[in-house]
Amino acid sequence: MIEKEKLILALESSCDETAAAVVRGDGKVLSNVISSQIETHKKTAGVVPEVAARKHVGKLQVVFDKALEEAEVSMNEVDYFAVTQGPGLLTALVCGTTFMGTQAFLYGKKLIPTNHIKGHILSCTLDRNLEDFEFPIVVLSVSGGHNDLYLVHDWNKIEKLGSTLDDAAGEAYDKVAKTLGLEYPGGPEISRVALDGDPKRFELPYPLRNQPYNFSFSGLKTNVKYLVGELGGISSMNNKDIADVAASFQWTINNNLVNKTIKAAEEFGVKEIHLVGGVSANKELRKQFEEAISGRFKFRFPLSFGYCTDNAAMIGGAARFVDKDKWIEPGEPVDALLEWDF
Ligand code: KG4
Ligand code: ZN
């Protein structure tokens, strides 16, 4: 564990956000700079890895410099560098690891290779006091790329309880948005449109009832496609129909996430439930969690929306817990890794 007053300059480039942040050893985030490629990927309604890599190259130095500037610290005051080593898109990861390996050599700093998923899992600790948390904790981490349920015994002892057998929730949000003629990324679009919708108008099947901690959203996505077909296709649906389908889908998928997480929390007798990852930005999901938990467990989500979707603050946060024997000396090679144990 890194000392409380040390400063980490962290970089994230595993998918379509180029991000850098300065995080203190006690978890205080001094800056969190995110350059999103969303406008680029809207054209293809998803991320093309080579395109993402090209965009990262143009932004790495920009976000790196800006993170220092916004934190109002000089390079001399930075103690360590951290970088997302994996998992993610290989072409995108290589950009970040190569860049930070070079910076570490130039400035003579040790580089802490960090796991992206662990960054999400620990994102509720940012700007919070570590002593306030009570183990064990059930963490639901949901984004476009992953959908996992974890039992956290300690910050370095994390057990995976289950994950998605096909699509992640964020991916399902993105695909259903496309079916409804909405833009990428679909999560924020569905929640915006669903505000005017009736979540009870259409009853969609409850996904994967017989496996408590695994998820499956591919069928739900297909159910929405059939429903749109039954309503005569998107061109003959009015705004109310679209809002009702969006709201019904949102309620169903959220309800599934909530139920499975609470079941795990009950089963393992935990004190806290954390909701993290890009989909944790969904306000309706937070509300459904709060209602279902009704005070039985402490419920937390990241303190800023900027810590939900991909960001470098969470990488700096998780870097605090990486064993020293994994740290990379200045000038040593740093590989991107697609799989990595916590
Ligand atoms: O964590 P993240 O930035 O990247 C991945 O690691 O995938 O998550 C992005 C995902 C996208 O699928 C996006 O649609 C979803 O998070 N998302 C949301 C919301 N905001 C982002 N899903 C539901 N509701 C939201 N408000
Ligand atoms: Zn992510």
CSV table of C-alpha atoms and ligand atoms in Angstrom, one decimal:
chain,number,residue,atom,x,y,z
A,1,MET,CA,0.0,0.0,0.0
A,2,ILE,CA,1.3,3.4,-1.0
A,3,GLU,CA,1.9,6.1,1.7
A,4,LYS,CA,-1.0,8.5,2.1
A,5,GLU,CA,0.8,11.6,0.9
A,6,LYS,CA,2.5,10.2,-2.2
A,7,LEU,CA,1.3,11.3,-5.6
A,8,ILE,CA,0.5,9.0,-8.6
A,9,LEU,CA,0.1,10.2,-12.2
A,10,ALA,CA,-2.1,7.6,-13.9
A,11,LEU,CA,-3.0,7.0,-17.5
A,12,GLU,CA,-5.9,5.0,-19.0
A,13,SER,CA,-6.2,4.0,-22.7
A,14,SER,CA,-7.8,0.6,-22.8
A,15,CYS,CA,-10.8,1.4,-24.9
A,16,ASP,CA,-12.1,4.7,-26.3
A,17,GLU,CA,-11.2,7.2,-23.6
A,18,THR,CA,-7.7,8.7,-23.3
A,19,ALA,CA,-7.5,9.7,-19.7
A,20,ALA,CA,-4.9,10.9,-17.2
A,21,ALA,CA,-5.3,11.8,-13.5
A,22,VAL,CA,-3.3,12.7,-10.4
A,23,VAL,CA,-4.4,10.7,-7.3
A,24,ARG,CA,-2.9,10.9,-3.8
A,25,GLY,CA,-2.1,7.8,-1.7
A,26,ASP,CA,-5.1,8.5,0.6
A,27,GLY,CA,-7.5,8.3,-2.5
A,28,LYS,CA,-8.0,12.0,-3.0
A,29,VAL,CA,-8.3,12.8,-6.7
A,30,LEU,CA,-6.4,16.0,-7.6
A,31,SER,CA,-7.3,15.9,-11.3
A,32,ASN,CA,-9.3,13.6,-13.6
A,33,VAL,CA,-8.9,14.5,-17.3
A,34,ILE,CA,-10.9,12.5,-19.9
A,35,SER,CA,-10.7,12.9,-23.6
A,36,SER,CA,-13.5,10.8,-25.2
A,37,GLN,CA,-13.6,9.4,-28.7
A,38,ILE,CA,-17.4,9.0,-28.7
A,39,GLU,CA,-17.9,11.4,-31.6
A,40,THR,CA,-15.6,9.3,-33.7
A,41,HIS,CA,-17.2,6.0,-32.8
A,42,LYS,CA,-20.7,7.2,-33.3
A,43,LYS,CA,-20.2,6.9,-37.1
A,44,THR,CA,-19.6,3.1,-36.7
A,45,ALA,CA,-22.0,2.7,-33.7
A,46,GLY,CA,-19.1,1.0,-31.8
A,47,VAL,CA,-15.4,1.1,-31.3
A,48,VAL,CA,-13.1,0.0,-34.2
A,49,PRO,CA,-9.8,-0.9,-32.4
A,50,GLU,CA,-7.4,0.5,-35.0
A,51,VAL,CA,-9.3,3.8,-35.1
A,52,ALA,CA,-9.3,4.0,-31.3
A,53,ALA,CA,-5.5,3.5,-31.2
A,54,ARG,CA,-4.9,6.2,-33.8
A,55,LYS,CA,-7.0,8.6,-31.7
A,56,HIS,CA,-5.2,7.7,-28.5
A,57,VAL,CA,-1.8,8.6,-30.1
A,58,GLY,CA,-3.0,12.1,-30.7
A,59,LYS,CA,-4.2,12.7,-27.2
A,60,LEU,CA,-1.8,10.9,-24.8
A,61,GLN,CA,0.6,13.8,-24.3
A,62,VAL,CA,-2.3,16.3,-24.1
A,63,VAL,CA,-4.2,14.6,-21.2
A,64,PHE,CA,-0.9,13.7,-19.5
A,65,ASP,CA,0.1,17.4,-19.4
A,66,LYS,CA,-3.4,18.6,-18.5
A,67,ALA,CA,-3.7,16.2,-15.5
A,68,LEU,CA,-0.6,17.8,-14.0
A,69,GLU,CA,-1.8,21.3,-14.8
A,70,GLU,CA,-5.3,20.8,-13.3
A,71,ALA,CA,-3.8,19.1,-10.2
A,72,GLU,CA,-1.5,22.1,-9.9
A,73,VAL,CA,1.5,19.9,-9.2
A,74,SER,CA,4.9,19.8,-10.9
A,75,MET,CA,6.6,16.7,-12.2
A,76,ASN,CA,9.1,16.8,-9.3
A,77,GLU,CA,6.2,16.3,-6.9
A,78,VAL,CA,4.9,13.2,-8.6
A,79,ASP,CA,6.2,10.0,-6.9
A,80,TYR,CA,5.0,7.3,-9.2
A,81,PHE,CA,3.4,6.7,-12.6
A,82,ALA,CA,0.6,4.2,-13.2
A,83,VAL,CA,-0.9,2.8,-16.4
A,84,THR,CA,-3.7,0.4,-17.4
A,85,GLN,CA,-1.9,-2.8,-18.5
A,86,GLY,CA,-5.1,-4.7,-19.4
A,87,PRO,CA,-7.6,-6.0,-20.1
A,88,GLY,CA,-8.9,-4.0,-23.0
A,89,LEU,CA,-8.3,-3.5,-26.8
A,90,LEU,CA,-4.7,-4.6,-27.5
A,91,THR,CA,-4.0,-1.8,-30.0
A,92,ALA,CA,-5.3,0.8,-27.5
A,93,LEU,CA,-3.4,-0.7,-24.5
A,94,VAL,CA,-0.2,-0.7,-26.4
A,95,CYS,CA,-0.5,3.0,-27.0
A,96,GLY,CA,-0.8,3.8,-23.3
A,97,THR,CA,1.8,1.3,-22.0
A,98,THR,CA,4.4,2.4,-24.6
A,99,PHE,CA,3.7,6.1,-23.9
A,100,MET,CA,4.0,5.7,-20.1
A,101,GLY,CA,7.0,3.4,-20.4
A,102,THR,CA,8.8,6.2,-22.3
A,103,GLN,CA,7.7,8.8,-19.8
A,104,ALA,CA,8.9,6.7,-16.9
A,105,PHE,CA,12.3,6.4,-18.5
A,106,LEU,CA,12.5,10.1,-19.3
A,107,TYR,CA,11.5,11.2,-15.8
A,108,GLY,CA,13.1,8.4,-13.9
A,109,LYS,CA,9.8,7.3,-12.2
A,110,LYS,CA,8.7,3.8,-11.2
A,111,LEU,CA,5.7,2.7,-13.2
A,112,ILE,CA,2.8,0.7,-11.6
A,113,PRO,CA,1.0,-1.6,-14.1
A,114,THR,CA,-2.7,-1.7,-13.1
A,115,ASN,CA,-5.7,-3.8,-14.0
A,116,HIS,CA,-8.6,-1.9,-15.6
A,117,ILE,CA,-11.3,-4.0,-14.0
A,118,LYS,CA,-9.7,-3.7,-10.6
A,119,GLY,CA,-9.8,0.1,-11.2
A,120,HIS,CA,-13.6,-0.1,-11.6
A,121,ILE,CA,-14.0,-2.4,-8.6
A,122,LEU,CA,-12.2,0.0,-6.3
A,123,SER,CA,-13.6,3.2,-7.8
A,124,CYS,CA,-15.9,3.7,-4.8
A,125,THR,CA,-12.8,4.3,-2.7
A,126,LEU,CA,-11.9,7.5,-4.6
A,127,ASP,CA,-12.3,10.6,-2.5
A,128,ARG,CA,-13.4,8.4,0.5
A,129,ASN,CA,-11.6,7.3,3.6
A,130,LEU,CA,-10.5,3.6,3.4
A,131,GLU,CA,-11.1,3.1,7.1
A,132,ASP,CA,-14.9,3.7,6.6
A,133,PHE,CA,-15.4,0.6,4.5
A,134,GLU,CA,-16.6,-2.7,6.0
A,135,PHE,CA,-15.7,-6.1,4.5
A,136,PRO,CA,-16.9,-8.2,2.9
A,137,ILE,CA,-18.4,-6.2,0.1
A,138,VAL,CA,-20.4,-7.3,-3.0
A,139,VAL,CA,-19.4,-5.3,-6.0
A,140,LEU,CA,-21.4,-5.2,-9.3
A,141,SER,CA,-19.2,-3.9,-12.1
A,142,VAL,CA,-21.1,-3.2,-15.2
A,143,SER,CA,-19.9,-1.5,-18.4
A,144,GLY,CA,-19.9,-2.0,-22.1
A,145,GLY,CA,-17.2,-4.6,-22.0
A,146,HIS,CA,-17.8,-6.5,-18.8
A,147,ASN,CA,-20.6,-7.4,-16.4
A,148,ASP,CA,-19.3,-9.1,-13.2
A,149,LEU,CA,-20.3,-9.7,-9.7
A,150,TYR,CA,-17.5,-9.8,-7.1
A,151,LEU,CA,-17.1,-10.7,-3.4
A,152,VAL,CA,-14.4,-8.4,-2.0
A,153,HIS,CA,-12.9,-9.9,1.1
A,154,ASP,CA,-10.1,-7.2,1.2
A,155,TRP,CA,-8.8,-4.8,-1.4
A,156,ASN,CA,-6.3,-7.4,-2.6
A,157,LYS,CA,-8.5,-10.4,-2.1
A,158,ILE,CA,-11.3,-10.4,-4.7
A,159,GLU,CA,-13.4,-13.3,-5.7
A,160,LYS,CA,-15.4,-13.4,-8.8
A,161,LEU,CA,-18.9,-14.8,-8.2
A,162,GLY,CA,-20.3,-14.6,-11.7
A,163,SER,CA,-20.3,-12.7,-15.0
A,164,THR,CA,-22.2,-12.4,-18.2
A,165,LEU,CA,-22.5,-15.5,-20.5
A,166,ASP,CA,-22.9,-13.2,-23.5
A,167,ASP,CA,-23.5,-9.5,-23.7
A,168,ALA,CA,-22.6,-7.0,-20.9
A,169,ALA,CA,-25.4,-4.7,-19.7
A,170,GLY,CA,-23.7,-1.7,-21.3
A,171,GLU,CA,-23.5,-3.6,-24.6
A,172,ALA,CA,-27.2,-4.5,-24.3
A,173,TYR,CA,-28.0,-0.8,-23.7
A,174,ASP,CA,-25.9,0.2,-26.7
A,175,LYS,CA,-27.5,-2.5,-29.0
A,176,VAL,CA,-31.1,-1.8,-27.9
A,177,ALA,CA,-30.5,1.9,-28.4
A,178,LYS,CA,-29.4,1.1,-32.0
A,179,THR,CA,-32.7,-0.9,-32.5
A,180,LEU,CA,-34.6,2.1,-31.3
A,181,GLY,CA,-32.8,4.5,-33.6
A,182,LEU,CA,-30.9,6.2,-30.8
A,183,GLU,CA,-27.2,7.2,-30.8
A,184,TYR,CA,-24.1,5.6,-29.5
A,185,PRO,CA,-23.4,5.2,-26.5
A,186,GLY,CA,-26.8,3.9,-25.9
A,187,GLY,CA,-26.9,3.9,-22.1
A,188,PRO,CA,-27.3,7.7,-21.6
A,189,GLU,CA,-29.7,7.8,-24.6
A,190,ILE,CA,-32.0,5.1,-23.3
A,191,SER,CA,-32.2,6.7,-19.9
A,192,ARG,CA,-33.0,10.1,-21.4
A,193,VAL,CA,-35.8,8.7,-23.7
A,194,ALA,CA,-37.1,6.5,-20.9
A,195,LEU,CA,-37.8,9.5,-18.7
A,196,ASP,CA,-41.1,10.0,-20.6
A,197,GLY,CA,-41.9,6.2,-20.8
A,198,ASP,CA,-44.0,3.7,-18.9
A,199,PRO,CA,-41.7,0.9,-17.6
A,200,LYS,CA,-44.7,-1.4,-17.1
A,201,ARG,CA,-46.3,-1.1,-20.5
A,202,PHE,CA,-44.3,-4.1,-21.9
A,203,GLU,CA,-43.4,-7.1,-19.9
A,204,LEU,CA,-40.1,-8.5,-21.0
A,205,PRO,CA,-38.8,-11.9,-19.8
A,206,TYR,CA,-36.5,-12.1,-16.8
A,207,PRO,CA,-33.1,-13.1,-18.0
A,208,LEU,CA,-31.2,-16.3,-16.7
A,209,ARG,CA,-33.4,-17.1,-13.8
A,210,ASN,CA,-31.7,-20.4,-13.0
A,211,GLN,CA,-28.1,-19.1,-12.5
A,212,PRO,CA,-28.0,-16.8,-9.5
A,213,TYR,CA,-24.8,-14.9,-10.1
A,214,ASN,CA,-24.4,-15.1,-13.9
A,215,PHE,CA,-26.1,-12.8,-16.4
A,216,SER,CA,-27.3,-13.1,-20.0
A,217,PHE,CA,-28.6,-10.1,-21.9
A,218,SER,CA,-28.4,-11.3,-25.5
A,219,GLY,CA,-31.9,-12.8,-25.3
A,220,LEU,CA,-33.4,-9.6,-23.8
A,221,LYS,CA,-31.9,-7.6,-26.6
A,222,THR,CA,-33.6,-10.0,-29.1
A,223,ASN,CA,-36.9,-9.7,-27.2
A,224,VAL,CA,-36.7,-5.9,-27.7
A,225,LYS,CA,-36.1,-6.5,-31.5
A,226,TYR,CA,-39.2,-8.7,-31.7
A,227,LEU,CA,-41.2,-6.2,-29.7
A,228,VAL,CA,-40.2,-3.4,-32.1
A,229,GLY,CA,-41.3,-5.7,-35.0
A,230,GLU,CA,-44.7,-6.3,-33.4
A,231,LEU,CA,-45.2,-2.6,-33.1
A,232,GLY,CA,-44.7,-2.2,-36.8
A,233,GLY,CA,-41.0,-1.3,-36.9
A,234,ILE,CA,-39.2,1.8,-35.7
A,235,SER,CA,-40.6,3.9,-38.6
A,236,SER,CA,-44.2,3.4,-37.6
A,237,MET,CA,-43.6,3.9,-33.8
A,238,ASN,CA,-44.4,7.2,-32.3
A,239,ASN,CA,-42.2,8.9,-29.5
A,240,LYS,CA,-44.4,7.5,-26.8
A,241,ASP,CA,-44.0,3.9,-28.1
A,242,ILE,CA,-40.2,4.4,-28.2
A,243,ALA,CA,-40.1,5.9,-24.7
A,244,ASP,CA,-42.2,3.0,-23.4
A,245,VAL,CA,-40.0,0.3,-25.0
A,246,ALA,CA,-36.8,2.1,-23.6
A,247,ALA,CA,-38.3,2.4,-20.1
A,248,SER,CA,-39.5,-1.3,-20.1
A,249,PHE,CA,-36.1,-2.5,-21.3
A,250,GLN,CA,-34.3,-0.3,-18.7
A,251,TRP,CA,-36.5,-1.5,-15.9
A,252,THR,CA,-36.1,-5.1,-16.8
A,253,ILE,CA,-32.3,-5.1,-17.2
A,254,ASN,CA,-31.8,-3.0,-14.0
A,255,ASN,CA,-34.2,-5.3,-12.1
A,256,ASN,CA,-32.1,-8.3,-13.1
A,257,LEU,CA,-28.9,-6.6,-12.0
A,258,VAL,CA,-30.4,-5.5,-8.7
A,259,ASN,CA,-31.9,-8.9,-7.8
A,260,LYS,CA,-28.8,-10.9,-8.5
A,261,THR,CA,-26.6,-8.5,-6.6
A,262,ILE,CA,-28.8,-8.4,-3.5
A,263,LYS,CA,-29.1,-12.2,-3.6
A,264,ALA,CA,-25.3,-12.4,-3.4
A,265,ALA,CA,-25.2,-9.8,-0.6
A,266,GLU,CA,-27.7,-11.8,1.4
A,267,GLU,CA,-26.0,-15.2,0.7
A,268,PHE,CA,-22.6,-14.0,1.8
A,269,GLY,CA,-23.7,-11.8,4.7
A,270,VAL,CA,-22.0,-8.7,3.4
A,271,LYS,CA,-22.1,-5.2,4.9
A,272,GLU,CA,-21.9,-3.2,1.7
A,273,ILE,CA,-23.0,-3.2,-1.9
A,274,HIS,CA,-21.0,-1.2,-4.5
A,275,LEU,CA,-22.3,-0.4,-8.0
A,276,VAL,CA,-19.5,0.6,-10.4
A,277,GLY,CA,-18.6,0.8,-14.1
A,278,GLY,CA,-20.1,2.8,-17.0
A,279,VAL,CA,-23.6,1.6,-16.4
A,280,SER,CA,-23.5,2.7,-12.7
A,281,ALA,CA,-24.0,6.2,-14.1
A,282,ASN,CA,-27.6,5.2,-14.7
A,283,LYS,CA,-29.7,7.1,-12.2
A,284,GLU,CA,-32.7,4.8,-12.5
A,285,LEU,CA,-30.4,1.8,-11.7
A,286,ARG,CA,-29.2,3.6,-8.6
A,287,LYS,CA,-32.8,4.3,-7.6
A,288,GLN,CA,-33.9,0.7,-8.1
A,289,PHE,CA,-30.9,-0.5,-6.0
A,290,GLU,CA,-31.8,2.0,-3.2
A,291,GLU,CA,-35.4,0.9,-3.2
A,292,ALA,CA,-34.7,-2.8,-3.1
A,293,ILE,CA,-31.9,-2.5,-0.5
A,294,SER,CA,-34.1,-0.3,1.7
A,295,GLY,CA,-31.3,0.3,4.2
A,296,ARG,CA,-30.3,-3.4,4.7
A,297,PHE,CA,-26.8,-2.8,3.3
A,298,LYS,CA,-24.7,0.2,2.9
A,299,PHE,CA,-25.0,1.2,-0.8
A,300,ARG,CA,-22.3,3.1,-2.6
A,301,PHE,CA,-21.6,4.2,-6.1
A,302,PRO,CA,-18.6,6.3,-7.3
A,303,LEU,CA,-18.7,9.8,-5.9
A,304,SER,CA,-18.4,11.4,-9.3
A,305,PHE,CA,-19.9,10.5,-12.7
A,306,GLY,CA,-16.3,10.9,-14.0
A,307,TYR,CA,-15.3,7.8,-12.0
A,308,CYS,CA,-18.1,5.6,-13.5
A,309,THR,CA,-17.2,5.4,-17.2
A,310,ASP,CA,-13.5,4.8,-18.1
A,311,ASN,CA,-11.2,7.2,-16.4
A,312,ALA,CA,-7.6,7.4,-15.0
A,313,ALA,CA,-8.5,8.3,-11.5
A,314,MET,CA,-9.7,4.8,-10.8
A,315,ILE,CA,-6.3,3.5,-12.3
A,316,GLY,CA,-4.4,5.7,-9.8
A,317,GLY,CA,-6.7,4.5,-7.1
A,318,ALA,CA,-6.1,0.8,-7.8
A,319,ALA,CA,-2.4,1.3,-8.4
A,320,ARG,CA,-2.1,2.1,-4.6
A,321,PHE,CA,-2.8,-1.6,-3.9
A,322,VAL,CA,-0.5,-3.2,-6.6
A,323,ASP,CA,2.4,-5.3,-5.0
A,324,LYS,CA,5.8,-3.7,-5.3
A,325,ASP,CA,7.2,-6.7,-7.0
A,326,LYS,CA,5.0,-5.9,-10.0
A,327,TRP,CA,6.3,-2.3,-10.3
A,328,ILE,CA,8.4,-1.5,-13.4
A,329,GLU,CA,11.7,0.2,-13.1
A,330,PRO,CA,12.5,3.2,-15.4
A,331,GLY,CA,13.7,1.8,-18.7
A,332,GLU,CA,12.3,-1.7,-18.2
A,333,PRO,CA,9.8,-2.9,-20.9
A,334,VAL,CA,6.1,-2.7,-20.1
A,335,ASP,CA,3.8,-5.1,-21.9
A,336,ALA,CA,0.1,-4.8,-22.5
A,337,LEU,CA,-1.8,-7.7,-21.1
A,338,LEU,CA,-5.2,-9.0,-22.2
A,339,GLU,CA,-5.7,-11.1,-19.1
A,340,TRP,CA,-4.4,-10.4,-15.6
A,341,ASP,CA,-5.2,-11.8,-12.2
A,342,PHE,CA,-5.9,-9.3,-9.4
B,1,KG4,O1,-16.9,1.7,-18.2
B,1,KG4,P1,-17.1,2.2,-19.6
B,1,KG4,O2,-16.8,3.6,-19.9
B,1,KG4,O3,-16.4,1.4,-20.7
B,1,KG4,C1,-16.2,0.0,-20.7
B,1,KG4,O4,-15.3,-0.5,-20.0
B,1,KG4,O5,-17.0,-0.6,-21.5
B,1,KG4,O6,-18.7,1.9,-19.9
B,1,KG4,C2,-19.3,2.3,-21.1
B,1,KG4,C3,-20.7,1.7,-21.1
B,1,KG4,C4,-21.4,1.9,-22.5
B,1,KG4,O7,-21.9,0.7,-22.9
B,1,KG4,C5,-22.5,2.9,-22.1
B,1,KG4,O8,-23.7,2.7,-22.9
B,1,KG4,C6,-22.8,2.6,-20.7
B,1,KG4,O9,-21.5,2.3,-20.1
B,1,KG4,N1,-23.4,3.7,-20.0
B,1,KG4,C7,-24.7,3.7,-19.5
B,1,KG4,C8,-24.9,5.0,-19.0
B,1,KG4,N2,-23.8,5.8,-19.2
B,1,KG4,C9,-22.9,5.0,-19.8
B,1,KG4,N3,-25.6,2.7,-19.4
B,1,KG4,C10,-26.7,3.0,-18.8
B,1,KG4,N4,-27.1,4.2,-18.4
B,1,KG4,C11,-26.2,5.2,-18.4
B,1,KG4,N5,-26.6,6.4,-17.9
B,2,ZN,ZN,-14.1,0.1,-18.2
